[in-house]
Tab-separated table of N, CA and C in Angstrom:
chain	number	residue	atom	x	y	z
A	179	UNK	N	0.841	-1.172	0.000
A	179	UNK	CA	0.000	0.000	0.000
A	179	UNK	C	0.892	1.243	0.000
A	180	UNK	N	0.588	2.428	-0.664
A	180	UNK	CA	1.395	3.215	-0.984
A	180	UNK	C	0.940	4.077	0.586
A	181	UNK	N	1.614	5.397	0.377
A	181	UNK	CA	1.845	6.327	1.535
A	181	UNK	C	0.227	7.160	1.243
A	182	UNK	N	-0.414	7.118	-0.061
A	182	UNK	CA	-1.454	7.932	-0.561
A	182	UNK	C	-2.785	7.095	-0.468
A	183	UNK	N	-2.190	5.878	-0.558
A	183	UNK	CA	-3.385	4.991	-0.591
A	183	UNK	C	-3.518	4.899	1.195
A	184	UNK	N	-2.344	4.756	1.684
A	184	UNK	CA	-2.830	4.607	3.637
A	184	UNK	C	-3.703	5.967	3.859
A	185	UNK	N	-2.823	6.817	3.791
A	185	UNK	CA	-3.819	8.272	3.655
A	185	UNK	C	-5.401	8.277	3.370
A	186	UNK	N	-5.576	8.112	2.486
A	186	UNK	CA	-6.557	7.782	1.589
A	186	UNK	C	-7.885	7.286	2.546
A	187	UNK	N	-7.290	5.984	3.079
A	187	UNK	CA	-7.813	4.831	3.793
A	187	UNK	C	-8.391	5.297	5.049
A	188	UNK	N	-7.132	5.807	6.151
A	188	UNK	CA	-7.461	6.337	7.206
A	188	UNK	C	-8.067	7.776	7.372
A	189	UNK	N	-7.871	8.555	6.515
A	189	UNK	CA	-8.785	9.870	6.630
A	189	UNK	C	-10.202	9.599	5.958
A	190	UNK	N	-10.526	8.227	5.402
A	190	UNK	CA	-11.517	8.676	4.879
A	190	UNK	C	-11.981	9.300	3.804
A	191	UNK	N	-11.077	9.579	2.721
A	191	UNK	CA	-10.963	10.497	1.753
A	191	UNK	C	-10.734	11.422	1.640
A	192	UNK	N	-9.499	11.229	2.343
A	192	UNK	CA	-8.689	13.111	2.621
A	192	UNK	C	-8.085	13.237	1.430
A	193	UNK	N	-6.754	11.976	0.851
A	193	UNK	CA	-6.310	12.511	-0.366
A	193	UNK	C	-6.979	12.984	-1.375
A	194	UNK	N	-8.189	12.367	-1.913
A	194	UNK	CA	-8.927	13.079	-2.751
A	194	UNK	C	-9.577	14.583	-2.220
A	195	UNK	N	-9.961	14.045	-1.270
A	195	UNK	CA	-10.406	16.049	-0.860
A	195	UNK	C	-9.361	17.025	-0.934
A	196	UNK	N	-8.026	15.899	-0.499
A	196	UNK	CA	-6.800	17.535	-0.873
A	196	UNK	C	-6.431	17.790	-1.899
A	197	UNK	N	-6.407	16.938	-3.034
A	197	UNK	CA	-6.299	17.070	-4.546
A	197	UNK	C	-7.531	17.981	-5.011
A	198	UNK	N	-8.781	17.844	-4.453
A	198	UNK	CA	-9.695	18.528	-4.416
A	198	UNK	C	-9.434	20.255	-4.112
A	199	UNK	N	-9.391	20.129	-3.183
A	199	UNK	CA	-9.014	21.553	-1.886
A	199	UNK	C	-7.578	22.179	-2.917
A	200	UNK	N	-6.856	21.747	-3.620
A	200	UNK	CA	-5.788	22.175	-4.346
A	200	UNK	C	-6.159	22.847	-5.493
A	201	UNK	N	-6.714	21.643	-6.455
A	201	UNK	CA	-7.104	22.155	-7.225
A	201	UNK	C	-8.260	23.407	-7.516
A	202	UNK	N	-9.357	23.478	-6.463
A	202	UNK	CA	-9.869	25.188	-5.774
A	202	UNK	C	-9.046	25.892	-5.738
A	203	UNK	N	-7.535	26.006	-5.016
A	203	UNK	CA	-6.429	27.113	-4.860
A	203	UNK	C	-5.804	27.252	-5.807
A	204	UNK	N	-5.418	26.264	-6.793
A	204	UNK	CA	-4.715	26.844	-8.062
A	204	UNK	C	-5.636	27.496	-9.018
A	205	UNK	N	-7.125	27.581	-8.787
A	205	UNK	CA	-7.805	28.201	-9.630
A	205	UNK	C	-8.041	29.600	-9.378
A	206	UNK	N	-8.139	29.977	-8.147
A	206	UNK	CA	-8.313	30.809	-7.645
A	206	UNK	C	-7.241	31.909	-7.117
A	207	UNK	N	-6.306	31.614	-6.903
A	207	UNK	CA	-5.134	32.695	-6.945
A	207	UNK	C	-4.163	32.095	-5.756
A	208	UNK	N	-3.201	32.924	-5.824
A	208	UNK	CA	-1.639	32.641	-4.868
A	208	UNK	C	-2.021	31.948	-3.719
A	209	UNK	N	-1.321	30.917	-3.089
A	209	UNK	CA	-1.819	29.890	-1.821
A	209	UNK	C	-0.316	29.296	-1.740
A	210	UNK	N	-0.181	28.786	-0.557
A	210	UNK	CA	0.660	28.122	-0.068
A	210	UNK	C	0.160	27.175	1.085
A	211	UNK	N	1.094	25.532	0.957
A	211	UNK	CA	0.952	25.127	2.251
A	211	UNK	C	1.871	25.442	3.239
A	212	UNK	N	0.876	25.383	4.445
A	212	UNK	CA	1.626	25.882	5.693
A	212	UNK	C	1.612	24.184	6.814
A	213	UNK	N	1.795	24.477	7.768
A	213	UNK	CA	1.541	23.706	9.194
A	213	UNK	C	2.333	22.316	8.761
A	214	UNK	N	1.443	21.310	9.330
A	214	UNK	CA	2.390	19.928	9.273
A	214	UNK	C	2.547	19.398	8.528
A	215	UNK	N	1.693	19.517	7.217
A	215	UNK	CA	2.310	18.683	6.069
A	215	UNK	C	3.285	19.741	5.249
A	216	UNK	N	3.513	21.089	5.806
A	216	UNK	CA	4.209	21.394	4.943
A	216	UNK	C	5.702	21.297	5.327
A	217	UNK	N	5.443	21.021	6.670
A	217	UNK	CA	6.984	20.487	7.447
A	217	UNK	C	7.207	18.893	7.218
A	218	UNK	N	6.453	17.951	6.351
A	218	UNK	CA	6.829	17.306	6.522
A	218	UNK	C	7.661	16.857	4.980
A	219	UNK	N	7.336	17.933	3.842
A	219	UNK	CA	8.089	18.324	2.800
A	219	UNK	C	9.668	18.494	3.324
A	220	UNK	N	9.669	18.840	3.985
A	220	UNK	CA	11.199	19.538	4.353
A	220	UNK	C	11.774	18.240	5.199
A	221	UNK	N	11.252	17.569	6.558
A	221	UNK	CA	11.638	16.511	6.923
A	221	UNK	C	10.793	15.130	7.098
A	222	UNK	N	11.272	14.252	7.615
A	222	UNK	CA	10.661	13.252	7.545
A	222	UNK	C	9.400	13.288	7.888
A	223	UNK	N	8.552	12.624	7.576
A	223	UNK	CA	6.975	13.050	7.380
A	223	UNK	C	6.351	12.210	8.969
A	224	UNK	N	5.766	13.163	9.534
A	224	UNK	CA	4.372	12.757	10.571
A	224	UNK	C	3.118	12.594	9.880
A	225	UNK	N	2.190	11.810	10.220
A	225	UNK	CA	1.146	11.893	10.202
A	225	UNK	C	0.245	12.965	11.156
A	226	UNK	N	-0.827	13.738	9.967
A	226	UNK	CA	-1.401	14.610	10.508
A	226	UNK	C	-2.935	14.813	9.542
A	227	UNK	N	-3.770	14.700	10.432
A	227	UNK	CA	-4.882	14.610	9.568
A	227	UNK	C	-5.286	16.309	9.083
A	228	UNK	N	-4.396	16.960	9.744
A	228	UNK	CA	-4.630	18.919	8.813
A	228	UNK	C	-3.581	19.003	8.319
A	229	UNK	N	-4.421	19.883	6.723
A	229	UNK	CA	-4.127	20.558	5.655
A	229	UNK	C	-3.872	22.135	6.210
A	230	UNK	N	-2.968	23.241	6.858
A	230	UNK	CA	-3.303	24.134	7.020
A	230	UNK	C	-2.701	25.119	5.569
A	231	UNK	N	-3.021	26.094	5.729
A	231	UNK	CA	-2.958	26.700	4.273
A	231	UNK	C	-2.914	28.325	4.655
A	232	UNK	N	-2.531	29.025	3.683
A	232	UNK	CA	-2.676	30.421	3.469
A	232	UNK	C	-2.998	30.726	1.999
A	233	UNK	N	-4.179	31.858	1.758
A	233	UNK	CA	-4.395	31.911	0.292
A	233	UNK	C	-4.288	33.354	0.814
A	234	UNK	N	-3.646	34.293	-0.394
A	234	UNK	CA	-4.086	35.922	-0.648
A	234	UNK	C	-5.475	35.864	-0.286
A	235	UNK	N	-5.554	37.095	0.392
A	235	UNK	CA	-6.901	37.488	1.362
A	235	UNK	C	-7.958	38.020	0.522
A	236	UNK	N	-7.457	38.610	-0.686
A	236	UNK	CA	-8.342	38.668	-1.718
A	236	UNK	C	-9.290	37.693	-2.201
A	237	UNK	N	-8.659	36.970	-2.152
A	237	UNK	CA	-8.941	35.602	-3.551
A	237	UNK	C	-9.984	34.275	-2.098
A	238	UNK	N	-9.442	34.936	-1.005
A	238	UNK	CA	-10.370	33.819	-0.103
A	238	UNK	C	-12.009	33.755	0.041
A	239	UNK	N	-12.726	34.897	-0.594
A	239	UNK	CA	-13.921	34.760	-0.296
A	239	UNK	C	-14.467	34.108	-1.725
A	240	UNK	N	-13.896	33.802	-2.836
A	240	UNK	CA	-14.005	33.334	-4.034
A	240	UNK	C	-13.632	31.803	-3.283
A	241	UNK	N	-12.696	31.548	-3.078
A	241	UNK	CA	-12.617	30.149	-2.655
A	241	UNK	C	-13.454	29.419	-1.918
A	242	UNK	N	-13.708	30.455	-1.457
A	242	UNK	CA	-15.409	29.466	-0.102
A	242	UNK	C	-16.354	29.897	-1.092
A	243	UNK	N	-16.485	30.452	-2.276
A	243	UNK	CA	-17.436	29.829	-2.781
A	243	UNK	C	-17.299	28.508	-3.557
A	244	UNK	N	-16.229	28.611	-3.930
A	244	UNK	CA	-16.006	27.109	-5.197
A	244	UNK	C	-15.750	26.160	-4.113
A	245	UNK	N	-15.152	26.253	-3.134
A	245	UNK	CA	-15.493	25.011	-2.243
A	245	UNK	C	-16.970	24.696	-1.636
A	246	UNK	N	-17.656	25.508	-1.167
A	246	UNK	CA	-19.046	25.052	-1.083
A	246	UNK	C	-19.716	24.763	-2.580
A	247	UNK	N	-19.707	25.611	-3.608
A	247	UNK	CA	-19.866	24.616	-5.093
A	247	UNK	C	-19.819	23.317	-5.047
A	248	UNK	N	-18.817	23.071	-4.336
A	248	UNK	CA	-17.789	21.355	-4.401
A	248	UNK	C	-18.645	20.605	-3.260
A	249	UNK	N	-19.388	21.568	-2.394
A	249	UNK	CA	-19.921	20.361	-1.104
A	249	UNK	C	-18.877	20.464	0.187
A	250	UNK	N	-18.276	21.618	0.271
A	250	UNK	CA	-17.392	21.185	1.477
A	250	UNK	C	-17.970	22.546	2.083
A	251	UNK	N	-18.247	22.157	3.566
A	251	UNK	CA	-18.415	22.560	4.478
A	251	UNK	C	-17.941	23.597	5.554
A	252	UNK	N	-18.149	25.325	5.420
A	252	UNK	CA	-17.080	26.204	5.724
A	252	UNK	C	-17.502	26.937	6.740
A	253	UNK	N	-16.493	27.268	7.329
A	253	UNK	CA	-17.068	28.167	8.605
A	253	UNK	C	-16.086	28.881	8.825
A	254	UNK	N	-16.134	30.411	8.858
A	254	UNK	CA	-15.487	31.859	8.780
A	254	UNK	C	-15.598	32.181	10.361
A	255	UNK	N	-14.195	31.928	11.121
A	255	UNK	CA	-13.841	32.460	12.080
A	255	UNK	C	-12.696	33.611	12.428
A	256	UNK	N	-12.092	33.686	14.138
A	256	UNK	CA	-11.583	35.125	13.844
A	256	UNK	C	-10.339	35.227	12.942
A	257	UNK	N	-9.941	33.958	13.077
A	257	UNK	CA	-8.431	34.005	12.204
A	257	UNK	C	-8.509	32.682	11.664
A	258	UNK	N	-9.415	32.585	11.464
A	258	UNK	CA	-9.471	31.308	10.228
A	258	UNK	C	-10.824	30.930	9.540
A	259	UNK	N	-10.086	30.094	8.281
A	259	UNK	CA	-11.682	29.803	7.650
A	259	UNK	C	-11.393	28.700	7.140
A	260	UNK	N	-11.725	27.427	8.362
A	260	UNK	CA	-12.407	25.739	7.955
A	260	UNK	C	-13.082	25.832	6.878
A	261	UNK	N	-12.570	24.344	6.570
A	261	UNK	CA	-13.566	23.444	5.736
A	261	UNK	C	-13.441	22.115	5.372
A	262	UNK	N	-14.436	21.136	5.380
A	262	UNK	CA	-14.847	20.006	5.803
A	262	UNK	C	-15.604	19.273	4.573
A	263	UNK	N	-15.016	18.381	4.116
A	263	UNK	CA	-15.859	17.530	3.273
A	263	UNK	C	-16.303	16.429	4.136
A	264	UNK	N	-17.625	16.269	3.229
A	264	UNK	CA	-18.458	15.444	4.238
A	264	UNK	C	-18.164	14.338	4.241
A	265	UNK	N	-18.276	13.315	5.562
A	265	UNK	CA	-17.746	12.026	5.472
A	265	UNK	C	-16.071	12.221	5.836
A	266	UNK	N	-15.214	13.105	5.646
A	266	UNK	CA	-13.654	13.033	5.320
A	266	UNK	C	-13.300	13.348	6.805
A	267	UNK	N	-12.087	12.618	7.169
A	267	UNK	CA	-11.490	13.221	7.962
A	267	UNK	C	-10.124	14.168	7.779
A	268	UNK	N	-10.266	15.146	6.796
A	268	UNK	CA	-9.107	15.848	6.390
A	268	UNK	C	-9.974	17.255	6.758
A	269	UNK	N	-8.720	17.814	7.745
A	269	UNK	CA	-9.274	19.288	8.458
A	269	UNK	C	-8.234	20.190	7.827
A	270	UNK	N	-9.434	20.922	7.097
A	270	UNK	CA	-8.837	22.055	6.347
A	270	UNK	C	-8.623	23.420	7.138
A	271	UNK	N	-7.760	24.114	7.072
A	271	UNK	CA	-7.615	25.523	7.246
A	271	UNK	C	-7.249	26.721	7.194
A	272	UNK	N	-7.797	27.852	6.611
A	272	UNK	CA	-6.772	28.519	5.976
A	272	UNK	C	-6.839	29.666	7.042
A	273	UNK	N	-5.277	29.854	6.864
A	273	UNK	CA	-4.814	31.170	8.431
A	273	UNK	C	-5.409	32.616	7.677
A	274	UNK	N	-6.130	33.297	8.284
A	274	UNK	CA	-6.328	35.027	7.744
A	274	UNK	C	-5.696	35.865	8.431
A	275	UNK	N	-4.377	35.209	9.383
A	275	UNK	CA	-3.710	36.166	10.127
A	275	UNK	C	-2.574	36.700	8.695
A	276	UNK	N	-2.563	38.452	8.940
A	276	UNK	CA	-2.077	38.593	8.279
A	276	UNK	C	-0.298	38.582	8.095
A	277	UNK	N	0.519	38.557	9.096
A	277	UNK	CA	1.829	37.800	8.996
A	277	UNK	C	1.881	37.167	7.885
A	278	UNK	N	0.644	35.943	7.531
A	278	UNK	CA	1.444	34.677	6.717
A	278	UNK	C	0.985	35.451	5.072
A	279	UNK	N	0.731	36.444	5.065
A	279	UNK	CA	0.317	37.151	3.463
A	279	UNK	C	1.579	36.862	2.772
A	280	UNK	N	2.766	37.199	2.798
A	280	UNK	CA	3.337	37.623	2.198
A	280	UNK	C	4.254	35.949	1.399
A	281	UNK	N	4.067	34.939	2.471
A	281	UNK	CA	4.304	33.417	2.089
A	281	UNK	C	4.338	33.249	0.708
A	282	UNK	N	2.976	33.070	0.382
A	282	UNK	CA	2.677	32.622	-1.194
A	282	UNK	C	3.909	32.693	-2.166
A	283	UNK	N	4.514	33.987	-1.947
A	283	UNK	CA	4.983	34.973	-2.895
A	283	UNK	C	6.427	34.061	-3.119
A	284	UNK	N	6.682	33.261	-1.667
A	284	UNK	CA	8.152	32.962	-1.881
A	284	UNK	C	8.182	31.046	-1.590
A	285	UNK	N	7.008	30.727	-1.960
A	285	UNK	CA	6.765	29.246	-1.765
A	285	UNK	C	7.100	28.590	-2.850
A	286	UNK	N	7.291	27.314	-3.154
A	286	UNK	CA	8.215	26.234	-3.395
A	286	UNK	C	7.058	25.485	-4.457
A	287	UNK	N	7.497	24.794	-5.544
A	287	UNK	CA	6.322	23.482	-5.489
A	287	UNK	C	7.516	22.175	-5.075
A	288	UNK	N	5.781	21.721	-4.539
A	288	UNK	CA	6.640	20.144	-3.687
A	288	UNK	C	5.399	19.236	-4.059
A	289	UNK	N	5.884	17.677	-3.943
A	289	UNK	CA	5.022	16.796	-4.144
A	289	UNK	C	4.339	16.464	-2.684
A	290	UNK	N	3.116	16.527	-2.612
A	290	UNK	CA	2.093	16.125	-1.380
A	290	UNK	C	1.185	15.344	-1.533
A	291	UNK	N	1.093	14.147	-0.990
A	291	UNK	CA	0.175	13.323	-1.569
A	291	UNK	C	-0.297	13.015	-2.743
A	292	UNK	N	1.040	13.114	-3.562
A	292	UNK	CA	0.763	12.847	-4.910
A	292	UNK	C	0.680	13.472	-5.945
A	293	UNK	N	0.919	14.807	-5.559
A	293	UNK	CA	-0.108	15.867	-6.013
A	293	UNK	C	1.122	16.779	-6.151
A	294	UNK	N	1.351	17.711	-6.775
A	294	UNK	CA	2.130	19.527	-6.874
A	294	UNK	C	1.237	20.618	-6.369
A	295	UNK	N	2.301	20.898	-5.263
A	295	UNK	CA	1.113	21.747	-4.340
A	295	UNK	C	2.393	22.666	-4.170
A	296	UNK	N	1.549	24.192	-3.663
A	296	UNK	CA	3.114	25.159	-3.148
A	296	UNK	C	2.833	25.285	-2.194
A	297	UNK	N	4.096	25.350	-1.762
A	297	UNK	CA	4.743	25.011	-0.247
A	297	UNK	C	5.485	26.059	0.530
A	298	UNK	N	4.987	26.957	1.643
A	298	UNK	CA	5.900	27.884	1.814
A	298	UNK	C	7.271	27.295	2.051
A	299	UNK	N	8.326	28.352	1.786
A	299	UNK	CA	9.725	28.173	1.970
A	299	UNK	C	10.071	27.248	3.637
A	300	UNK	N	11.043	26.639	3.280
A	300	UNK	CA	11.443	25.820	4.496
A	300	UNK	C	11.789	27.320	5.788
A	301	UNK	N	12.157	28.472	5.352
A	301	UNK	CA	11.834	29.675	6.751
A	301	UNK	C	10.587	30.334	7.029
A	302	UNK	N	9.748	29.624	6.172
A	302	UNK	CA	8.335	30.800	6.404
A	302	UNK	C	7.614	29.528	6.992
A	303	UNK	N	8.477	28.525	6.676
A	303	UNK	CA	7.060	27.517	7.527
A	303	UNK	C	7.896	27.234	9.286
A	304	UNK	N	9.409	27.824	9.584
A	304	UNK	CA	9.624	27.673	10.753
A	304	UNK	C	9.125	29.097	11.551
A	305	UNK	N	8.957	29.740	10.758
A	305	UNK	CA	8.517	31.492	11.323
A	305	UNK	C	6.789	30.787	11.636
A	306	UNK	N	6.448	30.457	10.879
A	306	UNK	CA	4.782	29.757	11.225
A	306	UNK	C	4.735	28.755	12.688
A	307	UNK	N	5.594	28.182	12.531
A	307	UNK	CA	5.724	27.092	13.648
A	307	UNK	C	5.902	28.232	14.817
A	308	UNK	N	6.856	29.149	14.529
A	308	UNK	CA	7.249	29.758	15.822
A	308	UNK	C	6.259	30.851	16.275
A	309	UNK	N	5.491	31.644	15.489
A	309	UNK	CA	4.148	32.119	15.827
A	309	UNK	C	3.196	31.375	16.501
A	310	UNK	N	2.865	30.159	15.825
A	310	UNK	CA	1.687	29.122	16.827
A	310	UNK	C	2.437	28.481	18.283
A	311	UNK	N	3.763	28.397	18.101
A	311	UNK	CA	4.350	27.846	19.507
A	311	UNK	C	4.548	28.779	20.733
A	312	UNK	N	4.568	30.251	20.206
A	312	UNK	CA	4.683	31.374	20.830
A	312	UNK	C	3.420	31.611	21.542
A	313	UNK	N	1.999	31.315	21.069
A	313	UNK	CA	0.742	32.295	20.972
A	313	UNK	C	0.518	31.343	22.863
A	314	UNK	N	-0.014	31.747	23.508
A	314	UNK	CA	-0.214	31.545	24.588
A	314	UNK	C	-1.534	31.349	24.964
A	315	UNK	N	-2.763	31.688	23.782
A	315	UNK	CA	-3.408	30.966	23.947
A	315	UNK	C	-3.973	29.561	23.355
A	316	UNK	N	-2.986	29.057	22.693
A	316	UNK	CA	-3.147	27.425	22.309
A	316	UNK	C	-2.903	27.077	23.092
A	317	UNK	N	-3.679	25.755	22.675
A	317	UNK	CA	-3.636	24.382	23.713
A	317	UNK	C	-2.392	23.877	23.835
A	318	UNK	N	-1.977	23.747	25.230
A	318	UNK	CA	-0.432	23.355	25.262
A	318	UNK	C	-0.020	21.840	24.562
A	319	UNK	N	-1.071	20.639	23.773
A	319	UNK	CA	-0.870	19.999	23.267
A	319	UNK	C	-0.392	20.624	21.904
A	320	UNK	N	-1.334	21.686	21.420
A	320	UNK	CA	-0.541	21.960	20.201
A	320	UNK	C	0.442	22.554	19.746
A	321	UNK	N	0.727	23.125	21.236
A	321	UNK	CA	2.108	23.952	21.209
A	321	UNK	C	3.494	22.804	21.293
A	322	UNK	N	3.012	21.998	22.037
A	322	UNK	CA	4.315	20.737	22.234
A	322	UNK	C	4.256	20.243	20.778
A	323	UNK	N	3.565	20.239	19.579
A	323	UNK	CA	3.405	19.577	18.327
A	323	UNK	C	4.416	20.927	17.799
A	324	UNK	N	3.454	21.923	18.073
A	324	UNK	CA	4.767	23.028	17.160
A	324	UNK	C	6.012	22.973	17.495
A	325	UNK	N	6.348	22.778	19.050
A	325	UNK	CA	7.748	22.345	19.318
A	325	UNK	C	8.608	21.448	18.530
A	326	UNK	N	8.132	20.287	19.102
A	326	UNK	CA	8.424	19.081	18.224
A	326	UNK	C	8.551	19.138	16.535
A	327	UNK	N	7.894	19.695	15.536
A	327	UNK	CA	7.841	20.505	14.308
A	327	UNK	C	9.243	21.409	13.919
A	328	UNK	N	9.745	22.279	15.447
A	328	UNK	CA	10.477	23.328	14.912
A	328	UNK	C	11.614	22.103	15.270
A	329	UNK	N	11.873	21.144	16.246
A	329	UNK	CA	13.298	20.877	16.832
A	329	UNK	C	13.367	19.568	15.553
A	330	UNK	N	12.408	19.179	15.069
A	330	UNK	CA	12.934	18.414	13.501
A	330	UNK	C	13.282	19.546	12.435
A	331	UNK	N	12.942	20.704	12.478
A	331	UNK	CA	13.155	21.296	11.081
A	331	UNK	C	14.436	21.505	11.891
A	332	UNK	N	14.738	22.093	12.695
A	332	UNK	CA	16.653	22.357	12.901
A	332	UNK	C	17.385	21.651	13.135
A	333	UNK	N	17.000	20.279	13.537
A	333	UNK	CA	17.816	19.138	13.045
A	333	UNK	C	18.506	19.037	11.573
A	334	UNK	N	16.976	18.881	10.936
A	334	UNK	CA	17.733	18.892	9.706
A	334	UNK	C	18.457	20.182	8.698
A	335	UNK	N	17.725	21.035	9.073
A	335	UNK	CA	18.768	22.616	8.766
A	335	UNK	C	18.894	23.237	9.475
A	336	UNK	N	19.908	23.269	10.174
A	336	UNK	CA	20.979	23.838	11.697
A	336	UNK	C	20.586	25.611	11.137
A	337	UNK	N	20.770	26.125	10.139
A	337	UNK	CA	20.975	27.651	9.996
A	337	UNK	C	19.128	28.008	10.460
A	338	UNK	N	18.425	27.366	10.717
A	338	UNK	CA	17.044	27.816	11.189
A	338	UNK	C	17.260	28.462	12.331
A	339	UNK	N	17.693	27.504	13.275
A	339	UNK	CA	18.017	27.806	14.675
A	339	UNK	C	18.217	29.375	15.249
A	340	UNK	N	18.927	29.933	14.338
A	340	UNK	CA	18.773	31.410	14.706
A	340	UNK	C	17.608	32.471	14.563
A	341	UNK	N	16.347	31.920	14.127
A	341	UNK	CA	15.506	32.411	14.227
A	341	UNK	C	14.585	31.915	15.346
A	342	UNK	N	15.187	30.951	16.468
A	342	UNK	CA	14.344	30.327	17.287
A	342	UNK	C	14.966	31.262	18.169
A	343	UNK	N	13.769	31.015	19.547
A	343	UNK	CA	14.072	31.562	20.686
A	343	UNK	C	14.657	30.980	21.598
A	344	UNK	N	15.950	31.726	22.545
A	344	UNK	CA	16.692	31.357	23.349
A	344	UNK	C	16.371	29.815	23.592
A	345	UNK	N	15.737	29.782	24.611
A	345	UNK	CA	15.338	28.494	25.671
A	345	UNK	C	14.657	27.376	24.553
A	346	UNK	N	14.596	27.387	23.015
A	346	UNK	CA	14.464	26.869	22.298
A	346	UNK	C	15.867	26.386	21.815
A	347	UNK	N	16.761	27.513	21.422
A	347	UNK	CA	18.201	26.850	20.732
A	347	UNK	C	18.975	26.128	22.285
A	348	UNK	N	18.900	26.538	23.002
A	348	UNK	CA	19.461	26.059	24.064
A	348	UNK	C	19.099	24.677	24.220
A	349	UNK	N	17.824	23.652	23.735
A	349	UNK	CA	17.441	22.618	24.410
A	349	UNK	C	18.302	22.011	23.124
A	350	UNK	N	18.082	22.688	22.246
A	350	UNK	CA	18.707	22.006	20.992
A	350	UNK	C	19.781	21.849	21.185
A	351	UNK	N	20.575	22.876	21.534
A	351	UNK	CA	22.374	22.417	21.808
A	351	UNK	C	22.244	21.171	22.698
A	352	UNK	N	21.384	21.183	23.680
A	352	UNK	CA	21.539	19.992	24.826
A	352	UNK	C	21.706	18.849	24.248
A	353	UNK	N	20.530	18.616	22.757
A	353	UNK	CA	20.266	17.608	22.670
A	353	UNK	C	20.782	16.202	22.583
């Protein structure tokens, strides 16, 4: 069984919804992936049942329409806007904080599930990690995930590290 077909299997029809959910963003204007699958482009791959994303802020209220067109399920919150195909367990989300605007512009294509998807740069997705690990009001489970996220990306590229914070490079030297 391939890595797309397990996918596939256990979400329920996530790979097709993200080939789905892609093909909406390349129609619609500049996007990048962000969060864990886009760290897992850069290192060895976790399993994670979210897609998180950034599209130009323009082009996002066009996209929740062609995704509800499509049947997927959206809901416009303060700094984000879900969406849910029915039946799937693939959790979509795109950030409207504006920090991650400028991503798109300097993202990558990479293969994701099969698929050519753009990918912010291996520093815009540790600057992402380090915003959600920073924010104090996440759940400290998801902050230990962003941890864990940033201390594999500077494993594998040591020159990140200087954009981490103290008591961050410090555990790393320990390691």
């Amino acid at each position: 069984m391939t890595a797309v077909e397990a996918y596939e299997l256990t979400t329920q029809g996530g790979s097709t919804d993200f080939a789905r959910l892609i093909c909406a963003c390349e129609s619609v204007g500049p996007y990048c992936l962000i969060g864990g699958l886009a760290v897992n482009c850069y290192v060895e791959p976790v399993y994670t049942l979210d897609a998180d994303l950034v599209m130009i802020a323009a082009s996002l209220p066009k996209l929740i329409t062609d995704l509800e067109a499509q049947g997927f399920k959206t809901e416009v919150h303060n700094h984000s806007v879900n969406a849910l195909a029915s039946g799937s367990e693939l959790r979509i989300q795109f950030t409207t904080d504006e920090r991650y605007q400028p991503f798109p512009a300097r993202s990558l294509h990479a293969q994701v599930l099969g698929i050519q998807v753009r990918v912010a740069c291996r520093e815009d997705v540790a600057r992402g990690k380090l915003w959600a690990y920073s924010d104090p009001h996440r759940r400290l489970s998801k902050r230990k995930k962003d941890e864990l996220d940033l201390i594999r990306l500077a494993e594998a590229y040591p020159e990140l590290k200087s954009l981490y914070p103290t008591e961050l490079r410090e555990q790393l030297d320990r390691g």
